[in-house]
Coordinates of C-alpha atoms and ligand atoms in Angstrom, one line a residue:
Chain A
M141 CA 19.6 7.4 31.3
A142 CA 17.7 5.2 28.9
T143 CA 16.7 6.9 25.7
S144 CA 13.0 6.7 24.9
K145 CA 11.9 5.5 21.6
I146 CA 8.7 6.1 19.7
F147 CA 6.9 3.0 18.4
H148 CA 4.1 3.5 15.8
I149 CA 1.3 1.0 15.5
G150 CA -1.7 0.6 13.3
I151 CA -4.7 -1.4 14.6
D152 CA -7.8 -2.6 12.8
L153 CA -10.3 -3.1 15.6
G154 CA -12.9 -5.2 13.9
T155 CA -16.2 -6.8 14.9
S156 CA -14.9 -10.3 14.4
Q157 CA -11.2 -9.9 13.7
S158 CA -8.6 -7.4 14.9
S159 CA -5.1 -6.9 13.5
I160 CA -2.0 -5.0 14.5
V161 CA 1.0 -3.9 12.4
T162 CA 3.9 -2.2 14.1
S163 CA 6.8 0.0 13.0
T164 CA 9.1 -2.8 14.0
G165 CA 7.7 -5.0 11.3
S166 CA 5.6 -7.3 13.6
R167 CA 2.0 -8.2 12.7
V168 CA -0.6 -10.2 14.4
S169 CA -4.3 -10.9 13.8
T170 CA -6.8 -12.3 16.3
K171 CA -10.5 -12.9 16.8
T172 CA -12.0 -10.0 18.7
C173 CA -13.2 -12.0 21.5
V174 CA -12.4 -12.8 25.1
G175 CA -13.5 -15.9 27.1
Y176 CA -14.0 -16.0 30.8
P177 CA -14.2 -19.3 32.6
K178 CA -17.8 -20.4 33.2
D179 CA -17.2 -21.7 36.7
V180 CA -14.5 -22.7 39.3
I181 CA -13.9 -26.0 37.6
S182 CA -13.1 -24.4 34.2
Q183 CA -11.1 -21.7 36.0
K184 CA -9.0 -24.4 37.6
R185 CA -8.6 -26.4 34.4
L186 CA -7.6 -23.5 32.3
N187 CA -5.7 -21.8 35.1
K188 CA -6.3 -18.4 33.6
E189 CA -8.6 -15.4 34.3
H190 CA -9.4 -15.1 30.7
L191 CA -8.5 -16.5 27.3
L192 CA -8.2 -14.4 24.1
G193 CA -9.0 -14.9 20.4
E194 CA -8.6 -18.3 18.8
E195 CA -7.6 -19.9 22.2
A196 CA -10.9 -18.7 23.6
L197 CA -12.8 -20.1 20.7
K198 CA -11.1 -23.5 21.0
N199 CA -12.1 -23.7 24.7
R200 CA -15.5 -22.1 24.2
L201 CA -17.4 -24.9 26.0
A202 CA -15.7 -23.9 29.2
L203 CA -16.0 -20.2 28.7
D204 CA -18.4 -17.3 28.6
L205 CA -17.4 -15.7 25.3
V206 CA -17.6 -11.9 25.0
W207 CA -17.5 -10.3 21.5
P208 CA -17.2 -6.7 22.6
L209 CA -17.8 -5.2 19.1
A210 CA -20.6 -7.6 18.1
E211 CA -22.9 -5.0 16.6
G212 CA -20.1 -2.9 14.9
V213 CA -19.9 -0.7 18.0
I214 CA -18.4 -1.3 21.4
C215 CA -21.1 -2.7 23.6
S216 CA -21.6 -0.4 26.6
D217 CA -21.4 -2.9 29.4
K218 CA -18.4 -3.1 31.7
K219 CA -17.4 -6.6 30.5
S220 CA -17.3 -5.5 26.8
K221 CA -15.1 -2.5 27.7
E222 CA -12.8 -4.7 29.6
A223 CA -12.7 -7.2 26.8
T224 CA -11.9 -4.5 24.2
Q225 CA -9.1 -3.4 26.5
L226 CA -7.7 -6.9 26.9
V227 CA -7.7 -7.5 23.1
L228 CA -5.9 -4.2 22.4
Q229 CA -3.4 -4.7 25.2
D230 CA -2.7 -8.2 24.1
L231 CA -2.1 -7.2 20.5
I232 CA 0.4 -4.6 21.6
T233 CA 2.3 -6.8 24.1
S234 CA 2.5 -9.7 21.7
T235 CA 4.0 -7.5 18.9
L236 CA 6.1 -5.1 21.0
P237 CA 7.5 -7.4 23.8
K238 CA 10.6 -5.2 24.3
L239 CA 8.7 -2.0 25.1
G240 CA 10.6 -0.1 27.7
D241 CA 9.1 2.1 30.5
T242 CA 10.2 5.3 28.8
D243 CA 9.2 4.3 25.3
K244 CA 6.2 5.8 23.7
V245 CA 3.5 4.2 21.6
Y246 CA 1.7 6.3 19.0
A247 CA -1.3 4.5 17.5
A248 CA -3.9 4.9 14.8
I249 CA -6.9 2.7 15.3
G250 CA -9.4 2.0 12.6
V251 CA -12.9 1.4 13.8
P252 CA -16.1 0.4 12.1
A253 CA -17.7 3.4 10.3
L254 CA -20.7 3.1 12.6
A255 CA -18.7 3.8 15.8
S256 CA -20.1 6.7 17.7
V257 CA -18.4 9.5 19.6
Q258 CA -19.1 7.5 22.7
D259 CA -17.4 4.4 21.3
K260 CA -14.3 6.4 20.3
K261 CA -14.2 8.0 23.8
T262 CA -14.3 4.5 25.2
I263 CA -11.3 3.5 23.1
I264 CA -9.4 6.6 24.2
D265 CA -10.3 5.8 27.9
I266 CA -9.4 2.2 27.9
T267 CA -6.1 2.6 26.1
K268 CA -4.7 5.6 28.0
D269 CA -2.5 3.4 30.2
F270 CA -0.6 1.7 27.3
I271 CA -1.0 4.1 24.4
D272 CA 0.6 7.5 24.6
K273 CA -1.0 9.1 21.6
I274 CA -3.9 7.8 19.6
I275 CA -6.0 8.9 16.6
I276 CA -9.1 7.1 15.6
V277 CA -10.1 6.7 12.0
S278 CA -12.9 5.1 10.2
E279 CA -12.0 1.7 8.7
P280 CA -12.7 2.3 5.0
F281 CA -10.6 5.5 5.2
A282 CA -7.7 3.5 6.7
V283 CA -8.0 0.9 3.9
A284 CA -7.9 3.7 1.2
Y285 CA -4.9 5.3 2.9
G286 CA -3.1 2.0 3.1
I287 CA -3.3 1.5 -0.7
D288 CA -2.7 5.2 -1.4
R289 CA -6.1 5.7 -2.9
F290 CA -7.6 9.0 -1.8
D291 CA -8.4 10.0 -5.3
E292 CA -11.6 9.0 -7.0
C293 CA -12.5 5.5 -5.8
L294 CA -15.2 3.6 -3.9
I295 CA -14.2 1.5 -1.0
V296 CA -16.5 -1.4 -0.1
D297 CA -15.4 -3.0 3.2
I298 CA -17.3 -6.2 3.9
G299 CA -16.9 -7.0 7.5
A300 CA -18.7 -9.3 9.9
G301 CA -21.2 -6.9 11.5
T302 CA -21.4 -4.3 8.7
T303 CA -20.5 -3.5 5.2
D304 CA -19.1 0.0 5.0
L305 CA -19.0 1.8 1.7
C306 CA -17.1 5.1 1.3
R307 CA -16.6 7.3 -1.7
M308 CA -13.1 8.9 -1.8
Y309 CA -12.2 11.9 -4.0
G310 CA -9.1 13.5 -2.6
S311 CA -10.9 15.2 0.3
I312 CA -12.5 14.1 3.5
P313 CA -15.5 11.9 2.9
T314 CA -18.7 13.4 4.3
E315 CA -21.8 11.6 5.7
D316 CA -23.2 11.6 2.1
D317 CA -20.2 9.7 0.8
Q318 CA -20.7 6.8 3.2
R319 CA -23.2 4.0 3.6
T320 CA -23.3 1.4 6.3
L321 CA -25.2 -1.8 5.6
T322 CA -26.1 -4.6 8.1
E323 CA -25.8 -7.0 5.2
A324 CA -22.3 -8.3 5.9
G325 CA -20.7 -11.5 7.2
N326 CA -23.0 -12.2 10.1
F327 CA -26.1 -11.5 8.0
L328 CA -24.9 -14.0 5.5
D329 CA -24.3 -16.6 8.2
N330 CA -27.9 -16.2 9.3
E331 CA -29.2 -16.4 5.8
I332 CA -27.3 -19.6 5.1
M333 CA -28.4 -21.1 8.5
N334 CA -32.1 -20.4 7.8
A335 CA -31.9 -21.6 4.2
I336 CA -30.3 -24.9 5.3
W337 CA -32.9 -25.5 8.0
E338 CA -35.7 -24.7 5.6
K339 CA -34.6 -27.4 3.2
F340 CA -33.1 -29.9 5.7
P341 CA -34.9 -29.4 9.0
D342 CA -33.3 -30.8 12.1
V343 CA -29.7 -30.9 10.8
Q344 CA -27.4 -29.8 13.5
L345 CA -25.7 -26.4 12.9
T346 CA -23.6 -24.1 15.0
P347 CA -22.3 -20.6 14.1
Q348 CA -18.8 -22.2 13.6
I349 CA -20.1 -24.8 11.1
I350 CA -22.0 -22.1 9.2
Q351 CA -19.0 -19.8 9.0
W352 CA -16.8 -22.7 7.9
I353 CA -19.3 -23.6 5.1
K354 CA -19.6 -19.9 4.0
E355 CA -15.8 -19.4 3.9
K356 CA -15.1 -22.6 2.1
Y357 CA -18.0 -22.9 -0.4
G358 CA -19.7 -19.5 -0.5
Y359 CA -19.9 -18.0 -4.0
V360 CA -21.7 -15.4 -6.1
S361 CA -20.1 -16.4 -9.4
D362 CA -22.4 -17.9 -12.1
N363 CA -21.1 -21.4 -11.4
S364 CA -18.9 -23.2 -8.9
D365 CA -18.0 -26.7 -7.8
P366 CA -20.9 -28.5 -6.0
A367 CA -21.0 -27.7 -2.3
I368 CA -21.6 -31.1 -0.7
V369 CA -21.1 -30.9 3.1
T370 CA -21.3 -33.5 5.9
L371 CA -23.8 -32.5 8.5
T372 CA -25.3 -34.4 11.4
K373 CA -29.0 -35.1 12.1
E374 CA -29.8 -36.6 15.5
G375 CA -26.1 -37.4 15.8
K376 CA -25.9 -39.2 12.4
P377 CA -23.6 -37.8 9.8
D378 CA -24.8 -37.5 6.2
S379 CA -23.9 -35.6 3.0
Y380 CA -26.1 -32.7 2.0
D381 CA -25.9 -30.8 -1.3
I382 CA -26.3 -27.1 -0.5
T383 CA -24.9 -25.7 -3.7
G384 CA -28.1 -23.9 -4.7
I385 CA -29.0 -22.8 -1.2
L386 CA -25.6 -21.3 -0.7
H387 CA -25.7 -19.4 -4.0
E388 CA -29.1 -17.9 -3.2
S389 CA -28.0 -16.8 0.2
C390 CA -24.8 -15.2 -1.0
L391 CA -26.6 -13.4 -3.7
K392 CA -28.7 -11.6 -1.0
L393 CA -25.5 -10.1 0.3
S394 CA -24.0 -9.2 -3.1
N395 CA -27.3 -7.7 -4.3
A396 CA -27.5 -5.5 -1.2
I397 CA -24.0 -4.3 -1.7
S398 CA -24.5 -3.8 -5.4
K399 CA -27.5 -1.6 -4.7
A400 CA -25.5 0.6 -2.3
V401 CA -22.7 0.8 -4.9
Q402 CA -25.2 1.9 -7.6
S403 CA -26.7 4.5 -5.2
L404 CA -23.3 6.0 -4.3
V405 CA -22.3 6.1 -8.0
S406 CA -25.5 7.6 -9.2
D407 CA -25.7 10.5 -6.8
F408 CA -22.1 11.5 -7.4
D409 CA -21.0 14.4 -9.6
P410 CA -21.9 13.1 -13.2
D411 CA -18.5 14.1 -14.5
F412 CA -16.8 11.7 -12.1
Q413 CA -19.3 8.8 -12.1
E414 CA -17.4 6.8 -14.7
I415 CA -14.1 7.1 -12.9
L416 CA -15.8 6.0 -9.7
R417 CA -17.5 3.1 -11.4
N418 CA -14.1 1.9 -12.7
N419 CA -12.3 2.2 -9.4
I420 CA -14.2 0.0 -6.9
I421 CA -12.0 -1.5 -4.2
V422 CA -13.5 -4.4 -2.2
A423 CA -11.9 -5.1 1.2
G424 CA -12.7 -6.8 4.5
G425 CA -13.1 -10.6 5.1
G426 CA -16.2 -10.7 2.9
S427 CA -14.0 -9.7 -0.1
R428 CA -12.9 -13.3 -0.1
L429 CA -16.4 -14.4 -1.1
M430 CA -15.9 -16.1 -4.5
G431 CA -16.9 -13.8 -7.4
I432 CA -17.9 -10.8 -5.3
D433 CA -15.9 -8.4 -7.5
K434 CA -17.4 -9.7 -10.7
A435 CA -20.9 -9.6 -9.2
I436 CA -20.5 -5.9 -8.4
E437 CA -19.1 -5.2 -11.9
K438 CA -22.1 -7.0 -13.4
S439 CA -24.6 -5.0 -11.4
L440 CA -23.1 -1.9 -13.0
D441 CA -23.7 -3.0 -16.6
N442 CA -26.8 -0.8 -16.9
Y443 CA -24.9 2.1 -15.6
G444 CA -22.2 1.9 -18.2
G445 CA -20.1 -0.9 -16.7
G446 CA -17.5 -0.9 -13.9
K447 CA -14.3 -2.4 -12.6
A448 CA -13.9 -3.8 -9.1
I449 CA -10.9 -5.3 -7.5
C450 CA -10.4 -7.1 -4.2
V451 CA -7.5 -5.9 -2.0
Q452 CA -4.5 -8.1 -1.4
D453 CA -3.5 -8.9 2.2
V454 CA -7.2 -8.7 3.4
E455 CA -6.3 -9.4 7.0
F456 CA -3.9 -6.5 7.5
C457 CA -4.8 -3.9 4.9
G458 CA -6.7 -1.7 7.4
A459 CA -4.0 -2.0 10.0
N460 CA -1.4 -1.2 7.4
G461 CA -3.2 1.9 6.4
C462 CA -3.4 3.0 10.1
L463 CA 0.4 2.4 10.6
K464 CA 1.2 4.3 7.4
M465 CA -0.9 7.2 8.6
C466 CA 0.9 7.1 12.0
Q467 CA 4.3 7.1 10.4
E468 CA 3.6 9.8 7.9
M469 CA 1.9 12.2 10.3
P470 CA 4.2 15.0 11.1
E471 CA 5.2 15.4 14.8
S472 CA 3.7 18.8 15.0
Y473 CA 0.3 17.2 14.3
W474 CA 0.8 14.6 17.0
D475 CA 1.6 17.5 19.4
K476 CA -2.0 18.7 19.1
I477 CA -3.4 15.7 20.8
Chain B
M120 CA 104.4 39.0 -64.2
I121 CA 102.8 38.4 -67.5
K122 CA 103.9 34.9 -67.2
N123 CA 102.3 34.6 -63.8
T124 CA 99.1 36.1 -65.0
A125 CA 99.0 33.9 -67.9
L126 CA 99.6 30.9 -65.7
H127 CA 96.8 32.0 -63.4
L128 CA 94.4 32.3 -66.2
L129 CA 95.4 29.1 -67.7
T130 CA 95.0 27.2 -64.4
G131 CA 91.6 28.9 -63.8
K132 CA 90.5 28.0 -67.3
L133 CA 91.8 24.5 -66.9
I134 CA 90.0 24.1 -63.6
T135 CA 86.8 25.5 -64.8
T136 CA 86.7 23.6 -68.0
S137 CA 87.6 20.3 -66.5
L138 CA 85.8 20.6 -63.1
L139 CA 82.7 22.7 -63.9
P140 CA 80.5 20.0 -65.4
G141 CA 81.2 17.6 -62.5
S142 CA 80.8 20.2 -59.8
L143 CA 77.7 21.5 -61.4
F144 CA 76.3 18.1 -61.5
M145 CA 77.1 17.6 -57.9
V146 CA 75.7 20.9 -56.7
S147 CA 72.5 20.2 -58.5
G148 CA 72.4 16.7 -57.1
V149 CA 72.8 18.1 -53.6
L150 CA 70.2 20.7 -54.3
I151 CA 67.7 18.1 -55.6
W152 CA 68.4 15.9 -52.7
S153 CA 67.9 18.6 -50.1
I154 CA 64.7 19.8 -51.9
W155 CA 63.5 16.2 -51.9
Q156 CA 64.4 15.8 -48.2
K157 CA 62.5 19.0 -47.4
Q158 CA 59.5 17.9 -49.3
K159 CA 59.6 14.6 -47.5
H160 CA 59.7 16.4 -44.2
L161 CA 56.9 18.6 -45.3
Q162 CA 54.9 15.6 -46.3
N163 CA 55.6 14.0 -42.9
D164 CA 54.7 17.2 -41.1
T165 CA 51.4 17.5 -43.1
A166 CA 50.5 13.9 -42.3
E167 CA 51.3 14.5 -38.6
L168 CA 49.3 17.7 -38.6
R169 CA 46.4 16.0 -40.3
S170 CA 46.4 13.2 -37.7
E171 CA 46.6 15.8 -34.9
V172 CA 43.7 17.7 -36.4
K173 CA 41.8 14.5 -36.7
K174 CA 42.4 13.7 -33.0
I175 CA 41.4 17.1 -31.9
K176 CA 38.2 16.9 -34.0
E177 CA 37.4 13.5 -32.3
Q178 CA 38.0 15.0 -28.9
M179 CA 35.8 17.9 -29.7
D180 CA 33.0 15.6 -30.9
K181 CA 33.3 13.6 -27.7
L182 CA 33.2 16.8 -25.6
D183 CA 30.1 18.0 -27.5
A184 CA 28.4 14.6 -26.9
S185 CA 29.1 14.6 -23.2
I186 CA 27.9 18.2 -22.8
E187 CA 24.7 17.3 -24.5
T188 CA 24.1 14.3 -22.3
N189 CA 25.0 16.3 -19.3
Q190 CA 22.5 18.9 -20.2
K191 CA 19.9 16.2 -20.9
Q192 CA 20.5 14.8 -17.4
K193 CA 20.4 18.1 -15.8
A194 CA 17.3 19.3 -17.5
P195 CA 14.2 17.6 -15.9
D196 CA 12.3 15.9 -18.7
S197 CA 8.5 16.5 -18.7
S198 CA 7.6 13.0 -17.4
L199 CA 9.8 13.5 -14.3
L200 CA 8.3 16.9 -13.9
Q201 CA 4.9 15.5 -13.9
E202 CA 5.8 12.8 -11.4
D203 CA 7.3 15.4 -9.1
H204 CA 4.2 17.4 -9.5
S205 CA 1.9 14.5 -8.6
I206 CA 4.0 13.6 -5.5
K207 CA 3.7 17.2 -4.4
E208 CA 0.0 17.1 -5.0
S209 CA -0.5 13.9 -3.1
D210 CA 1.7 15.2 -0.2
E211 CA -0.6 18.3 -0.1
K212 CA -3.6 16.1 -0.1
K213 CA -2.1 14.0 2.8
M214 CA -1.4 17.1 4.8
G215 CA -4.9 18.2 4.3
L216 CA -6.2 14.8 5.5
F217 CA -3.9 14.9 8.5
E218 CA -5.1 18.3 9.5
Y219 CA -8.7 17.2 9.3
L220 CA -8.0 13.9 11.2
I221 CA -6.2 15.7 14.0
N222 CA -8.9 18.4 14.3
D223 CA -11.5 15.6 14.3
N224 CA -9.7 13.8 17.0
V225 CA -9.2 17.0 19.1
K226 CA -12.9 17.7 18.7
L227 CA -13.6 14.2 19.8
R228 CA -11.7 14.7 23.0
Q229 CA -13.5 18.0 23.6
Q230 CA -16.9 16.3 23.1
A231 CA -15.9 13.4 25.2
Y232 CA -14.4 15.3 28.1
G233 CA -16.2 18.6 27.7
N234 CA -12.9 20.6 27.7
S235 CA -10.2 21.5 25.4
D236 CA -7.3 19.2 26.6
Ligands
ADP131 N1 -13.7 -16.8 2.2 C1 -14.7 -16.1 2.7 N2 -15.9 -16.0 2.1 C2 -16.9 -15.2 2.7 N3 -16.8 -14.6 3.8 C3 -15.6 -14.6 4.5 C4 -14.5 -15.4 4.0 N4 -13.4 -15.2 4.8 C5 -13.9 -14.5 5.8 N5 -15.2 -14.1 5.6 C6 -16.0 -13.3 6.5 O1 -15.5 -12.0 6.7 C7 -16.0 -11.5 8.0 C8 -14.9 -10.9 8.7 O2 -14.3 -9.9 8.0 P1 -13.5 -8.8 8.8 O3 -13.1 -7.8 7.7 O4 -12.4 -9.4 9.5 O5 -14.6 -8.2 9.7 P2 -14.5 -7.2 10.9 O6 -13.6 -6.1 10.4 O7 -15.9 -6.8 11.0 O8 -13.9 -7.9 12.0 C9 -16.6 -12.7 8.7 O9 -18.0 -12.7 8.6 C10 -16.0 -13.9 7.9 O10 -16.8 -15.0 8.0

């Protein structure tokens, strides 16, 4: 008789990017999107019912793209549920190819802080055929767990759909300890797009171009190299200096985040405000924005100063926290679910 | 008889007068030599004893040192104690978090499915 093994996995199910880390040491990160062929011709050409992640993005002209977590929650339509299921299933099969019929998968899944009971129920429902036991945790909590910080600290998780802030102080964070802002990656993309169009009407922009510009040149530090990009207008390429525009747009994001940080610090127990101010941990794809840590620190100057650090291993730090949680959770706790 | 006795005495006297100084000298020489030998022995013994005592003392010192380090290793120093304490504390915190998480997830299933499975 084949012996059954238990595999632990941690998944960060994000609005734009999802990652998995397994107890076998595999890790994969992919865009949280699924593309369905637009018509019979594209279906024939691609020879697949659907494409996932980066492959879907590459072939987007021939596909209807579904971003199932576009607003930070799982969209309620059938297609979105199916897309979420496909993304999760693909993450597991690509990292655990040798999973046997009798083997068991125990998973912790980190979801955006805004996810509702209904969203979480959806995740339990759509994974019941390929995950044996599952716990769902909020993403900032998974980040904190991954870096062993459940003592006094403030997690700022800058994602695509939302920025989630969470105060940790050794116990379970309550509603009051959390803030969710819509000022996040997608918000910044919009700001940059509008600002460019305002100054250079008619240049041709797509979400991909904007995202590329933001990720390559975006900054909130006091100075940076000039951001001169090649854009097309009526099909003709030209160079455009967007240094100033980019800075102003990025500041809108960092200012909103700084305000939320100030608010979470100032209504915390006064005895612990200083320690909170000095332990700000910035995570999520947005933590790569040049100078974001320094900008948050600067915004706390009037509050007595602060210290912010950006996490290492941005892509996997939420998934790592989930896996760690899975592995450290005693069996007796798993038995309860 | 008288003649015999006289001869005896004469021989005795002769012997004592002629041999006594030489034998006395020899006896005292032997005595001095043996005393000197004994003293030499004694000196050797003392030196040997001294070196034995020295060795024992060295071994005792070594033993003392090793007992001391042994005790040091066995006795947890305060920094280790503190570390141990904080590991325990963080484990307790973790268990508390797990308990909350599991209860939250059980509640979630109850809310979602309207029963207690
Ligand atoms: N270098 C960068 N500068 C600014 N934003 C970035 C950078 N790299 C990634 N991002 C943004 O981070 C967001 C994705 O972060 P992520 O944590 O993966 O989001 P989610 O968890 O919501 O999927 C996207 O909006 C992406 O454009």
